[in-house]
Short mmCIF file of C-alpha atoms in Angstrom, two decimals:
data_model
loop_
_atom_site.label_atom_id
_atom_site.label_comp_id
_atom_site.label_asym_id
_atom_site.label_seq_id
_atom_site.Cartn_x
_atom_site.Cartn_y
_atom_site.Cartn_z
CA MET X 57 -64.87 51.62 -17.58
CA LYS X 58 -63.25 54.39 -15.26
CA ALA X 59 -64.02 52.57 -12.21
CA LEU X 60 -62.15 49.45 -13.78
CA PHE X 61 -59.08 51.36 -14.56
CA GLY X 62 -59.12 53.37 -10.93
CA GLY X 63 -59.29 49.72 -9.17
CA VAL X 64 -56.21 48.14 -11.06
CA LEU X 65 -54.31 51.15 -10.20
CA TYR X 66 -55.27 50.71 -6.61
CA CYS X 67 -54.07 47.27 -6.68
CA PHE X 68 -50.87 48.08 -8.35
CA SER X 69 -50.22 50.65 -5.31
CA LEU X 70 -50.63 47.88 -2.87
CA LEU X 71 -48.35 45.67 -4.33
CA VAL X 72 -45.47 48.41 -4.41
CA GLN X 73 -46.14 48.80 -0.70
CA VAL X 74 -46.10 45.27 -0.25
CA HIS X 75 -42.99 44.15 -2.17
CA GLY X 76 -41.11 47.74 -2.67
CA THR X 77 -39.32 48.05 -5.91
CA ASN X 78 -38.34 44.64 -6.27
CA PHE X 79 -41.03 42.73 -7.74
CA ARG X 80 -41.57 40.65 -10.89
CA PHE X 81 -44.19 41.63 -13.25
CA TYR X 82 -45.18 38.94 -16.03
CA GLY X 83 -41.88 36.95 -15.15
CA TYR X 84 -39.41 40.03 -15.62
CA GLU X 85 -37.01 41.30 -12.99
CA PRO X 86 -35.63 45.21 -14.14
CA GLN X 87 -32.25 46.04 -13.12
CA ARG X 88 -31.99 48.47 -10.38
CA ILE X 89 -30.96 52.29 -12.05
CA SER X 90 -28.50 54.00 -10.37
CA PRO X 91 -28.98 57.60 -9.46
CA ALA X 92 -27.36 59.93 -12.10
CA ILE X 93 -23.91 61.13 -12.16
CA ARG X 94 -22.66 64.59 -11.82
CA TYR X 95 -19.45 65.31 -13.25
CA THR X 96 -17.61 68.69 -12.22
CA ARG X 97 -15.76 70.52 -14.55
CA PRO X 98 -12.18 70.28 -14.11
CA VAL X 99 -10.08 73.59 -13.12
CA LEU X 100 -6.81 73.79 -15.26
CA ARG X 101 -4.00 75.67 -14.21
CA PRO X 102 -3.59 78.98 -16.03
CA GLU X 103 -0.12 78.04 -16.92
CA LEU X 104 -1.14 74.51 -18.67
CA PRO X 105 -2.42 75.34 -22.23
CA LEU X 106 -5.20 73.27 -23.74
CA GLY X 107 -4.72 69.93 -25.59
CA THR X 108 -1.06 69.45 -23.82
CA GLN X 109 -0.51 66.30 -22.17
CA ALA X 110 -0.08 68.32 -18.68
CA ALA X 111 -3.81 69.27 -19.34
CA GLN X 112 -5.05 66.07 -19.89
CA ASN X 113 -3.31 64.78 -16.88
CA ALA X 114 -5.13 67.47 -15.04
CA ILE X 115 -8.66 66.44 -16.36
CA SER X 116 -7.90 62.71 -15.92
CA ALA X 117 -7.07 63.26 -12.34
CA THR X 118 -10.42 65.20 -11.57
CA VAL X 119 -12.29 62.58 -12.91
CA ALA X 120 -10.69 60.15 -10.84
CA GLN X 121 -11.46 61.98 -7.62
CA VAL X 122 -14.83 61.83 -8.55
CA HIS X 123 -15.40 58.34 -9.43
CA VAL X 124 -12.80 57.02 -7.10
CA ASN X 125 -10.72 55.31 -9.94
CA ASN X 126 -13.65 52.68 -10.70
CA TYR X 127 -16.96 53.95 -12.48
CA ARG X 128 -19.14 52.96 -15.28
CA PHE X 129 -19.83 55.53 -17.98
CA TYR X 130 -22.75 54.85 -20.95
CA GLY X 131 -22.24 50.93 -20.18
CA HIS X 132 -18.46 50.82 -20.38
CA HIS X 133 -16.34 50.03 -17.69
CA TYR X 134 -13.01 52.24 -16.98
CA GLN X 135 -10.53 51.58 -14.80
CA LEU X 136 -7.94 54.87 -14.29
CA PRO X 137 -4.50 54.31 -12.71
CA GLN X 138 -4.12 54.34 -8.93
CA LYS X 139 -1.94 57.60 -8.68
CA ILE X 140 -0.90 60.16 -11.61
CA SER X 141 2.72 61.72 -11.03
CA PRO X 142 3.09 65.24 -11.50
CA ARG X 143 4.54 66.65 -14.19
CA VAL X 144 8.30 67.74 -13.90
CA TRP X 145 9.08 71.34 -14.90
CA HIS X 146 12.69 71.74 -15.87
CA PRO X 147 14.19 74.99 -16.04
CA ARG X 148 16.29 76.15 -19.26
CA PRO X 149 19.98 75.80 -18.11
CA VAL X 150 21.45 79.45 -18.02
CA ILE X 151 25.09 79.54 -19.48
CA ARG X 152 27.38 81.85 -17.55
CA PRO X 153 29.40 84.41 -19.36
CA GLU X 154 32.36 82.94 -18.03
CA GLN X 155 31.78 79.40 -19.09
CA PRO X 156 33.46 78.58 -22.82
CA VAL X 157 30.50 77.32 -25.18
CA SER X 158 31.78 74.68 -27.42
CA THR X 159 30.34 73.71 -30.89
CA GLN X 160 30.71 70.82 -32.94
CA SER X 161 31.59 70.55 -36.45
CA ASN X 162 31.60 66.94 -37.56
CA ASN X 163 34.61 65.33 -35.66
CA SER X 164 36.04 68.46 -34.66
CA THR X 165 35.24 70.95 -31.44
CA THR X 166 35.81 74.59 -31.67
CA SER X 167 35.67 76.48 -28.23
CA THR X 168 35.67 79.96 -27.44
CA ASP X 169 37.74 79.58 -24.67
CA THR X 170 40.39 82.15 -24.42
CA GLY X 171 43.15 79.68 -23.46
CA ARG X 172 44.85 78.26 -20.41
CA GLN X 173 46.12 80.17 -17.52
CA CYS X 174 49.29 81.87 -17.44
CA LYS X 175 51.38 80.92 -14.44
CA SER X 176 53.96 83.36 -15.13
CA ARG X 177 54.83 87.05 -14.69
CA PRO X 178 52.66 88.06 -11.75
CA LEU X 179 51.43 91.34 -12.53
CA ASP X 180 49.92 94.53 -10.47
CA LEU X 181 47.18 95.02 -13.19
CA VAL X 182 44.66 98.14 -13.20
CA LEU X 183 42.02 98.05 -15.93
CA ILE X 184 40.64 101.63 -16.37
CA ILE X 185 37.25 101.42 -18.28
CA ASP X 186 35.35 104.44 -19.81
CA SER X 187 31.76 104.43 -18.77
CA SER X 188 30.83 107.96 -20.25
CA ARG X 189 27.41 108.84 -21.59
CA SER X 190 28.46 107.61 -25.17
CA VAL X 191 28.80 104.05 -23.99
CA ARG X 192 25.42 102.80 -24.09
CA PRO X 193 24.44 100.27 -21.25
CA GLY X 194 24.67 96.88 -23.65
CA GLU X 195 28.07 98.17 -24.85
CA PHE X 196 29.13 98.45 -21.06
CA GLU X 197 27.95 95.06 -20.48
CA LYS X 198 30.43 93.97 -23.12
CA VAL X 199 33.22 95.60 -21.43
CA LYS X 200 32.61 94.12 -18.39
CA ILE X 201 32.37 90.58 -20.06
CA PHE X 202 35.61 91.55 -21.78
CA ILE X 203 37.44 92.16 -18.08
CA SER X 204 35.77 89.15 -16.74
CA ASP X 205 37.24 86.59 -19.88
CA MET X 206 40.79 88.50 -18.90
CA ILE X 207 40.50 87.61 -15.48
CA ASP X 208 39.88 83.98 -16.51
CA THR X 209 43.21 83.93 -18.23
CA LEU X 210 45.25 85.05 -15.43
CA ASP X 211 46.73 83.31 -12.29
CA ILE X 212 45.10 85.24 -9.75
CA GLY X 213 46.28 85.53 -6.18
CA GLN X 214 48.08 87.10 -3.31
CA TYR X 215 51.48 86.02 -4.61
CA ALA X 216 50.30 86.13 -8.10
CA THR X 217 48.68 88.55 -10.29
CA ARG X 218 46.42 91.19 -8.35
CA VAL X 219 43.70 93.15 -10.46
CA ALA X 220 42.15 96.46 -9.58
CA VAL X 221 38.93 98.03 -11.72
CA ILE X 222 38.60 101.75 -12.12
CA ASN X 223 35.54 102.92 -13.79
CA TYR X 224 35.64 106.75 -15.03
CA ALA X 225 33.72 109.16 -16.73
CA SER X 226 33.71 113.23 -15.70
CA THR X 227 34.36 111.40 -12.28
CA VAL X 228 36.52 108.50 -11.28
CA LYS X 229 35.86 105.55 -8.68
CA ILE X 230 38.07 103.07 -7.79
CA GLU X 231 35.59 99.71 -7.94
CA PHE X 232 38.13 97.52 -5.87
CA HIS X 233 41.82 97.95 -4.81
CA LEU X 234 44.58 95.36 -5.70
CA LYS X 235 44.54 94.11 -2.19
CA THR X 236 40.55 93.33 -2.27
CA TYR X 237 39.96 90.14 -3.84
CA PHE X 238 42.62 87.22 -4.71
CA ASN X 239 40.29 84.77 -6.16
CA LYS X 240 38.35 84.84 -9.68
CA VAL X 241 34.91 84.24 -8.27
CA ASP X 242 34.81 87.00 -6.48
CA MET X 243 36.18 89.24 -8.36
CA LYS X 244 34.15 88.54 -11.21
CA GLN X 245 31.22 89.42 -9.14
CA ALA X 246 32.54 92.53 -8.22
CA VAL X 247 32.79 93.02 -11.92
CA SER X 248 29.25 92.53 -12.46
CA ARG X 249 27.81 94.89 -10.43
CA ILE X 250 29.63 97.62 -11.51
CA GLU X 251 27.43 100.50 -12.92
CA PRO X 252 28.13 103.13 -15.86
CA LEU X 253 28.67 106.80 -14.45
CA SER X 254 27.18 108.14 -17.68
CA THR X 255 29.09 111.78 -17.63
CA GLY X 256 31.96 113.02 -19.70
CA THR X 257 35.17 111.77 -20.57
CA MET X 258 38.37 112.42 -18.30
CA SER X 259 40.97 109.85 -19.26
CA GLY X 260 43.85 112.11 -17.73
CA LEU X 261 42.46 112.33 -14.45
CA ALA X 262 41.62 108.28 -14.37
CA ILE X 263 45.26 107.68 -15.20
CA ARG X 264 46.64 110.11 -12.41
CA THR X 265 44.03 108.25 -10.00
CA ALA X 266 45.89 104.91 -10.95
CA MET X 267 48.97 106.28 -10.42
CA ASN X 268 48.53 108.01 -7.03
CA GLU X 269 45.96 105.76 -5.36
CA ALA X 270 45.62 102.35 -6.80
CA TYR X 271 49.49 101.65 -7.40
CA THR X 272 50.24 102.39 -3.79
CA GLU X 273 51.54 99.90 -1.15
CA LYS X 274 48.65 100.96 0.98
CA ALA X 275 45.99 99.80 -1.90
CA GLY X 276 47.89 96.36 -2.27
CA ALA X 277 50.56 97.10 -5.23
CA ARG X 278 53.88 95.25 -4.18
CA PRO X 279 57.04 96.90 -3.52
CA PRO X 280 59.68 97.86 -6.00
CA SER X 281 61.95 94.90 -4.36
CA GLN X 282 59.79 92.38 -5.57
CA ASN X 283 60.26 93.00 -9.17
CA ILE X 284 56.29 92.98 -9.81
CA SER X 285 55.55 94.63 -13.40
CA LYS X 286 52.70 97.29 -13.29
CA VAL X 287 50.43 97.04 -16.00
CA ALA X 288 47.23 99.45 -16.68
CA VAL X 289 44.82 98.79 -19.51
CA ILE X 290 42.66 101.57 -20.52
CA VAL X 291 39.54 101.26 -22.60
CA THR X 292 37.81 104.67 -24.07
CA ASP X 293 35.30 104.97 -26.73
CA GLY X 294 35.87 108.91 -27.11
CA ARG X 295 38.08 111.92 -26.82
CA PRO X 296 39.36 112.78 -23.50
CA GLN X 297 38.16 116.24 -22.19
CA ASP X 298 41.58 116.66 -20.10
CA LYS X 299 45.18 116.44 -21.13
CA VAL X 300 46.52 113.04 -21.14
CA GLN X 301 50.11 113.46 -22.35
CA GLU X 302 51.63 114.75 -19.31
CA VAL X 303 50.01 112.40 -16.91
CA SER X 304 50.53 109.56 -19.08
CA ALA X 305 54.38 110.38 -19.15
CA GLN X 306 54.26 110.41 -15.64
CA ALA X 307 52.79 107.24 -15.12
CA ARG X 308 55.28 105.77 -17.52
CA ALA X 309 58.63 107.26 -15.89
CA SER X 310 57.36 105.62 -12.36
CA GLY X 311 57.16 102.41 -14.03
CA ILE X 312 53.63 101.85 -15.44
CA GLU X 313 53.11 99.86 -18.88
CA ILE X 314 49.97 101.36 -20.46
CA TYR X 315 48.05 99.70 -23.18
CA ALA X 316 45.20 101.69 -24.95
CA ILE X 317 41.99 100.12 -26.04
CA GLY X 318 39.95 102.59 -28.61
CA VAL X 319 36.46 101.41 -29.80
CA ASP X 320 34.13 103.46 -32.25
CA ARG X 321 34.90 106.90 -32.28
CA ALA X 322 37.99 106.95 -30.06
CA ASP X 323 40.84 109.48 -30.71
CA MET X 324 43.56 107.51 -32.09
CA GLN X 325 46.15 110.58 -31.38
CA SER X 326 44.98 110.49 -27.57
CA LEU X 327 45.43 106.66 -27.51
CA ARG X 328 49.29 107.24 -28.78
CA LEU X 329 49.86 109.83 -25.90
CA MET X 330 48.52 107.60 -23.38
CA ALA X 331 50.37 104.08 -24.52
CA SER X 332 53.99 103.07 -23.43
CA THR X 333 56.23 102.10 -26.57
CA PRO X 334 56.47 100.45 -29.30
CA LEU X 335 53.00 101.69 -29.84
CA ASP X 336 52.28 98.93 -32.17
CA GLU X 337 52.01 96.59 -29.13
CA HIS X 338 50.15 98.98 -26.93
CA VAL X 339 47.58 100.78 -29.08
CA PHE X 340 44.89 99.03 -30.06
CA TYR X 341 41.35 99.32 -32.30
CA VAL X 342 38.22 98.05 -32.96
CA GLU X 343 35.28 99.08 -34.73
CA THR X 344 32.55 98.08 -32.23
CA TYR X 345 31.98 97.21 -28.57
CA GLY X 346 30.81 93.48 -30.09
CA VAL X 347 34.29 92.50 -31.07
CA ILE X 348 36.38 93.55 -28.17
CA GLU X 349 36.62 89.99 -26.74
CA LYS X 350 39.11 89.34 -29.57
CA PHE X 351 41.58 91.17 -27.44
CA THR X 352 41.38 88.40 -24.83
CA SER X 353 43.77 85.99 -25.86
CA LYS X 354 46.47 88.98 -27.33
CA PHE X 355 46.59 90.33 -23.86
CA ARG X 356 47.14 86.74 -22.52
CA LYS X 357 49.83 86.32 -24.83
CA THR X 358 51.33 89.71 -24.04
CA LEU X 359 50.89 89.61 -20.31
CA CYS X 360 51.73 86.13 -19.50
CA GLY X 361 55.06 85.66 -21.23
CA LYS X 362 57.07 82.28 -20.43
CA ASP X 363 57.25 80.37 -16.91
CA ILE X 364 60.94 79.18 -17.75
CA CYS X 365 60.60 77.09 -14.31
CA SER X 366 57.31 75.43 -15.36
CA LEU X 367 59.27 74.68 -18.53
CA GLY X 368 61.72 72.50 -16.77
CA THR X 369 64.97 74.04 -18.98
CA HIS X 370 66.06 76.14 -16.05
CA GLY X 371 68.92 73.40 -14.54
CA CYS X 372 68.11 74.43 -10.95
CA GLU X 373 69.35 71.85 -8.47
CA HIS X 374 66.88 72.41 -5.84
CA ILE X 375 64.63 75.51 -5.96
CA CYS X 376 63.66 77.48 -9.25
CA VAL X 377 62.11 81.13 -8.70
CA SER X 378 60.60 83.13 -11.73
CA THR X 379 60.91 86.56 -12.01
CA THR X 380 59.61 88.87 -14.71
CA ASP X 381 61.93 88.01 -17.35
CA SER X 382 64.04 85.68 -16.05
CA TYR X 383 64.62 83.07 -13.37
CA TYR X 384 67.20 82.28 -10.41
CA CYS X 385 68.09 79.46 -8.14
CA LYS X 386 67.81 78.63 -4.75
CA CYS X 387 69.00 75.88 -2.21
CA GLN X 388 66.82 74.12 0.48
CA ASP X 389 67.99 74.97 4.20
CA GLY X 390 71.35 73.27 5.13
CA TYR X 391 72.80 73.77 1.65
CA ILE X 392 74.45 76.73 -0.38
CA LEU X 393 74.84 77.49 -4.33
CA ASN X 394 77.54 77.07 -5.90
CA GLU X 395 79.56 79.15 -7.85
CA ASP X 396 77.61 77.69 -11.21
CA LYS X 397 74.37 79.38 -9.56
CA LYS X 398 72.44 76.17 -10.09
CA THR X 399 73.65 73.12 -8.05
CA CYS X 400 73.72 73.20 -4.20
CA SER X 401 76.71 71.66 -1.75
CA LYS X 402 75.89 70.47 1.86
CA GLU X 403 76.93 73.27 4.00
CA VAL X 404 79.87 72.72 6.14
CA LYS X 405 80.02 74.85 9.48
CA PRO X 406 84.06 75.64 10.03
CA VAL X 407 85.91 74.53 13.03
CA VAL X 408 87.10 77.05 15.48
CA VAL X 409 90.91 76.09 16.05
CA VAL X 410 92.37 77.49 19.41
CA ASP X 411 95.94 79.00 19.14
CA PRO X 412 97.84 76.54 21.54
CA CYS X 413 100.34 79.65 22.76
CA LYS X 414 97.02 81.65 23.78
CA CYS X 415 96.35 78.29 25.96
CA GLU X 416 99.35 78.19 27.66
CA SER X 417 99.28 81.92 28.65
CA LEU X 418 95.78 81.31 30.00
CA VAL X 419 97.05 78.45 32.05
CA GLN X 420 99.83 80.30 33.38
CA PHE X 421 97.68 83.46 34.17
CA GLN X 422 95.63 81.20 35.83
CA ARG X 423 98.28 79.48 38.07
CA THR X 424 99.55 83.10 38.99
CA VAL X 425 96.09 84.11 40.19
CA GLN X 426 96.07 81.14 42.07
CA SER X 427 99.34 81.12 43.81
CA ALA X 428 98.42 84.98 44.97
CA ILE X 429 94.98 83.90 46.22
CA GLN X 430 96.81 80.93 48.26
CA SER X 431 99.55 83.70 49.84
CA LEU X 432 96.95 86.17 50.84
CA ALA X 433 94.83 83.16 52.38
CA SER X 434 98.27 82.29 53.95
CA ARG X 435 99.02 85.91 55.46
CA LEU X 436 95.13 86.20 56.74
CA GLU X 437 95.59 82.95 58.61
CA GLU X 438 98.65 84.38 60.22
CA MET X 439 97.20 87.67 61.04
CA THR X 440 93.86 85.91 62.53
CA LYS X 441 96.23 83.96 65.00
CA LYS X 442 98.57 86.91 66.06
CA VAL X 443 95.21 88.80 66.96
CA GLN X 444 93.77 85.69 69.06
CA GLN X 445 97.12 85.74 70.87
CA TYR X 446 96.87 89.24 71.73
CA GLU X 447 93.17 88.99 73.04
CA HIS X 448 94.49 85.82 75.08
CA ARG X 449 97.16 88.35 76.84
CA LEU X 450 94.54 91.03 77.29
CA ARG X 451 91.87 88.51 79.07
CA HIS X 452 94.82 87.61 81.74
CA PHE X 453 96.70 90.99 81.94
#
């Protein structure tokens, strides 16, 4: 029996050698079996959480690379897309502090914008901010936002409003002068870079620095002849550690209008000593730095005033020029301002009329001079002839 079974195996091995792996056995031809497929584990990026669409896309992309987009799996045929587009990540938009944020309610729109820019009353504006140790970093940031909002409401420019910022604690630092920036973008960037000094509260020293250094023509203040208002706004949350009454009086006497804003622990008596009169229009108080921005619209109305020229009610025929509280009219070249100080007339150059008497005298004088010259010429000619005669006689003597 063993010999018979061994003979069958021997014959089967001969058939395999002759026919290879493709042969018929009792009329049945089995399909060729493909080699086993090894699937690699997909590698997910750490920022893609499992179960998200991005993770599924990553797995599909890995399978497509292994099977070249066309493969069989457990007897089913799958066709993957030829190209899988990468997921686009959109960063969250950041709203800058200077951009107004609008909220809609029903059909109405409410905006935190502080109002339109004021185009009148050019100023030399100095902002004096307290950054002593009592002002927390978050509170100081709110002060800088308040300053940026004020800048947004003003008409900034070399011939419009100029702004300087003074930072003070126990020491005083002029962050930038009136002549440093004439556009809002650079000015607000400089404000964002201001760092607190975090020491004492020398408010009197800060006001003296503004008067003696910031409001000078060298630092960018305009001369008195231009009649530009000088305005200082001081923001503080404490009691001054130096005397403010005398130096504030000197500053006001020099023509500086002072507004005083007190926050939280500010001493009201000191604010009243620093501010200009009337006090109810120049002294303000808020409980926290979180609501200081409500003064933006207040200062806009106070500092801007009315631009009479832009209102069109001035009556100037040619040119209207705005001043601090009023206006005046000018004429174009070749015209002069009439007595009504509004209308213009063509400039007429006066005609010079020559006195006829003076003309006749001049002609007579010219004739007299001409006659004298002719007489002298005649006498000179006679003398020349006589000299020639004398010379002729001498040669023949």
